[in-house]
PDB file of C-alpha atoms in Angstrom:
ATOM      1  CA  MET I   1      76.775-183.947 -11.429  1.00 70.00           C
ATOM      2  CA  ASN I   2      74.757-184.602 -14.694  1.00 80.00           C
ATOM      3  CA  THR I   3      76.104-187.848 -15.330  1.00 89.00           C
ATOM      4  CA  LEU I   4      74.730-188.784 -11.719  1.00 88.00           C
ATOM      5  CA  THR I   5      70.979-190.113 -11.300  1.00 92.00           C
ATOM      6  CA  LYS I   6      68.876-188.776  -9.797  1.00 90.00           C
ATOM      7  CA  ASP I   7      68.713-192.000  -7.642  1.00 91.00           C
ATOM      8  CA  GLN I   8      72.638-190.731  -6.703  1.00 91.00           C
ATOM      9  CA  LYS I   9      71.013-187.142  -7.143  1.00 92.00           C
ATOM     10  CA  ASP I  10      68.533-187.209  -3.934  1.00 91.00           C
ATOM     11  CA  GLU I  11      71.244-189.020  -1.940  1.00 92.00           C
ATOM     12  CA  TYR I  12      73.522-186.496  -2.185  1.00 92.00           C
ATOM     13  CA  ALA I  13      71.138-184.013  -1.472  1.00 92.00           C
ATOM     14  CA  THR I  14      70.102-185.590   1.599  1.00 92.00           C
ATOM     15  CA  SER I  15      73.436-186.313   3.319  1.00 90.00           C
ATOM     16  CA  PHE I  16      73.864-182.954   2.861  1.00 91.00           C
ATOM     17  CA  ALA I  17      71.602-181.708   4.125  1.00 93.00           C
ATOM     18  CA  ALA I  18      71.845-184.429   7.034  1.00 91.00           C
ATOM     19  CA  LEU I  19      76.034-182.923   7.300  1.00 90.00           C
ATOM     20  CA  ALA I  20      74.336-179.485   7.099  1.00 91.00           C
ATOM     21  CA  LEU I  21      71.486-180.221  10.081  1.00 91.00           C
ATOM     22  CA  TYR I  22      75.218-181.718  12.448  1.00 88.00           C
ATOM     23  CA  ASP I  23      76.947-179.401  11.541  1.00 89.00           C
ATOM     24  CA  GLY I  24      74.643-176.021  12.836  1.00 89.00           C
ATOM     25  CA  GLY I  25      73.949-178.946  16.280  1.00 90.00           C
ATOM     26  CA  ALA I  26      70.586-179.521  14.569  1.00 88.00           C
ATOM     27  CA  ASP I  27      68.515-182.380  15.558  1.00 89.00           C
ATOM     28  CA  ILE I  28      68.813-185.251  13.016  1.00 90.00           C
ATOM     29  CA  THR I  29      65.434-185.761  11.853  1.00 91.00           C
ATOM     30  CA  GLY I  30      63.495-187.089   8.605  1.00 91.00           C
ATOM     31  CA  GLU I  31      61.428-183.605   9.229  1.00 93.00           C
ATOM     32  CA  GLN I  32      64.620-181.117   9.327  1.00 93.00           C
ATOM     33  CA  ILE I  33      65.972-183.126   6.472  1.00 93.00           C
ATOM     34  CA  ASN I  34      62.683-182.534   4.167  1.00 93.00           C
ATOM     35  CA  THR I  35      62.573-178.584   5.592  1.00 93.00           C
ATOM     36  CA  LEU I  36      66.704-178.348   4.829  1.00 93.00           C
ATOM     37  CA  LEU I  37      66.065-180.320   1.153  1.00 94.00           C
ATOM     38  CA  GLU I  38      62.944-178.114   0.761  1.00 94.00           C
ATOM     39  CA  ALA I  39      64.463-174.513   1.198  1.00 93.00           C
ATOM     40  CA  THR I  40      67.634-175.388  -0.614  1.00 91.00           C
ATOM     41  CA  GLY I  41      65.447-176.006  -3.609  1.00 92.00           C
ATOM     42  CA  ASN I  42      65.572-180.410  -3.644  1.00 89.00           C
ATOM     43  CA  THR I  43      61.656-180.128  -3.776  1.00 89.00           C
ATOM     44  CA  GLU I  44      62.288-183.751  -6.299  1.00 92.00           C
ATOM     45  CA  VAL I  45      64.269-185.875  -3.238  1.00 92.00           C
ATOM     46  CA  ALA I  46      62.009-189.364  -3.713  1.00 92.00           C
ATOM     47  CA  ALA I  47      60.724-189.432   0.538  1.00 91.00           C
ATOM     48  CA  PHE I  48      61.849-192.031   1.645  1.00 93.00           C
ATOM     49  CA  TYR I  49      65.392-190.543   1.620  1.00 92.00           C
ATOM     50  CA  PRO I  50      65.232-188.828   4.557  1.00 92.00           C
ATOM     51  CA  ILE I  51      63.463-191.025   6.389  1.00 92.00           C
ATOM     52  CA  ILE I  52      66.418-193.887   6.108  1.00 91.00           C
ATOM     53  CA  PHE I  53      69.241-191.155   6.463  1.00 89.00           C
ATOM     54  CA  SER I  54      68.003-189.791   9.777  1.00 89.00           C
ATOM     55  CA  ASN I  55      67.028-193.156  10.936  1.00 89.00           C
ATOM     56  CA  PHE I  56      70.160-194.646  10.447  1.00 89.00           C
ATOM     57  CA  LEU I  57      72.209-191.304  11.354  1.00 85.00           C
ATOM     58  CA  SER I  58      73.016-189.894  14.587  1.00 83.00           C
ATOM     59  CA  ALA I  59      74.781-186.854  15.802  1.00 83.00           C
ATOM     60  CA  ASP I  60      77.864-189.918  17.471  1.00 85.00           C
ATOM     61  CA  LYS I  61      77.359-191.667  13.829  1.00 85.00           C
ATOM     62  CA  ILE I  62      78.349-188.648  11.898  1.00 83.00           C
ATOM     63  CA  THR I  63      81.106-187.387  14.554  1.00 83.00           C
ATOM     64  CA  GLN I  64      82.359-191.352  14.268  1.00 84.00           C
ATOM     65  CA  MET I  65      82.586-191.974  10.755  1.00 81.00           C
ATOM     66  CA  ILE I  66      84.531-188.085  10.331  1.00 80.00           C
ATOM     67  CA  VAL I  67      87.174-188.704  13.388  1.00 85.00           C
ATOM     68  CA  SER I  68      87.859-192.194  11.385  1.00 82.00           C
ATOM     69  CA  PRO I  69      86.923-192.673   8.088  1.00 63.00           C
ATOM     70  CA  VAL I  70      86.693-195.536   6.947  1.00 68.00           C
ATOM     71  CA  SER I  71      88.874-195.845   3.157  1.00 66.00           C
ATOM     72  CA  GLY I  72      88.610-198.567   0.290  1.00 63.00           C
ATOM     73  CA  GLY I  73      91.142-201.975  -0.882  1.00 58.00           C
ATOM     74  CA  GLY I  74      93.630-199.350  -1.702  1.00 58.00           C
ATOM     75  CA  GLY I  75      95.904-201.398  -3.583  1.00 58.00           C
ATOM     76  CA  GLY I  76      97.485-204.258  -1.333  1.00 56.00           C
ATOM     77  CA  GLY I  77     101.726-204.173  -0.973  1.00 59.00           C
ATOM     78  CA  GLY I  78     104.215-205.930  -2.060  1.00 58.00           C
ATOM     79  CA  GLY I  79     104.773-209.605  -0.843  1.00 58.00           C
ATOM     80  CA  GLY I  80     107.155-209.553   1.793  1.00 59.00           C
ATOM     81  CA  GLY I  81     110.626-210.780   1.515  1.00 57.00           C
ATOM     82  CA  GLY I  82     112.190-213.750   0.816  1.00 56.00           C
ATOM     83  CA  ASP I  83     114.428-215.466  -1.781  1.00 58.00           C
ATOM     84  CA  GLY I  84     111.009-216.031  -4.044  1.00 54.00           C
ATOM     85  CA  GLY I  85     111.736-219.957  -4.744  1.00 55.00           C
ATOM     86  CA  GLU I  86     108.092-220.691  -4.026  1.00 58.00           C
ATOM     87  CA  ASP I  87     106.281-218.632  -5.851  1.00 60.00           C
ATOM     88  CA  ALA I  88     108.484-219.863  -8.890  1.00 58.00           C
ATOM     89  CA  GLU I  89     107.148-223.692  -8.026  1.00 61.00           C
ATOM     90  CA  GLU I  90     103.948-222.443  -7.357  1.00 61.00           C
ATOM     91  CA  VAL I  91     103.693-221.250 -10.847  1.00 58.00           C
ATOM     92  CA  LYS I  92     106.243-223.629 -12.765  1.00 60.00           C
ATOM     93  CA  GLU I  93     102.935-226.579 -11.643  1.00 60.00           C
ATOM     94  CA  GLU I  94     100.386-224.490 -12.629  1.00 58.00           C
ATOM     95  CA  GLU I  95     101.485-224.337 -15.755  1.00 58.00           C
ATOM     96  CA  GLU I  96     102.167-228.564 -15.435  1.00 57.00           C
ATOM     97  CA  GLU I  97      98.284-228.717 -14.721  1.00 55.00           C
ATOM     98  CA  VAL I  98      97.195-226.705 -17.638  1.00 54.00           C
ATOM     99  CA  GLU I  99      99.055-228.609 -19.990  1.00 54.00           C
ATOM    100  CA  GLU I 100      97.640-232.034 -18.376  1.00 54.00           C
ATOM    101  CA  ALA I 101      94.382-230.964 -19.095  1.00 54.00           C
ATOM    102  CA  PRO I 102      93.041-233.981 -21.614  1.00 56.00           C
ATOM    103  CA  ALA I 103      91.328-232.800 -24.751  1.00 59.00           C
ATOM    104  CA  ALA I 104      88.054-232.167 -24.946  1.00 58.00           C
ATOM    105  CA  SER I 105      85.047-233.705 -27.196  1.00 59.00           C
ATOM    106  CA  ASP I 106      82.311-231.230 -28.947  1.00 59.00           C
ATOM    107  CA  MET I 107      79.423-230.415 -27.006  1.00 57.00           C
ATOM    108  CA  PHE I 108      76.660-232.124 -29.085  1.00 62.00           C
ATOM    109  CA  GLY I 109      79.075-235.606 -27.785  1.00 59.00           C
ATOM    110  CA  GLY I 110      81.252-236.437 -30.993  1.00 58.00           C
ATOM    111  CA  GLY I 111      84.519-235.697 -31.458  1.00 57.00           C
ATOM    112  CA  ASP I 112      85.379-238.392 -33.352  1.00 57.00           C
ATOM    113  CA  GLY I 113      85.640-236.969 -36.673  1.00 58.00           C
ATOM    114  CA  ASP I 114      82.052-238.269 -38.344  1.00 58.00           C
ATOM    115  CA  GLY I 115      80.793-234.245 -39.099  1.00 58.00           C
ATOM    116  CA  GLY I 116      77.576-236.025 -35.455  1.00 55.00           C
ATOM    117  CA  ASP I 117      74.164-234.587 -35.970  1.00 55.00           C
ATOM    118  CA  TYR I 118      74.339-230.751 -37.206  1.00 52.00           C
TER     119      TYR I 118
END
């Protein structure tokens, strides 16, 4: 917890307060969240967090998040079967395109090797 910012700690405290109210069957309101935060010694939580969380979280929404959580990314699965012939051709074509790129001139518009204005 020492590595968290104040905002992150405020969010955690407010989230836990909302979950405690949900678990206890109480209404999830800004006033109830503030009461619980004060009772647990979290008196320095920014005043807007309980308001935002109470407006967003209702008992139905919390139930929905608990029953069907949304999971983030997690690496994608490998490609399907197949012989991979097309992939090899695509890589080969990309390499050829890179090799065909024209030579770049220097950033000041020179490039003729006379030393330019710099």
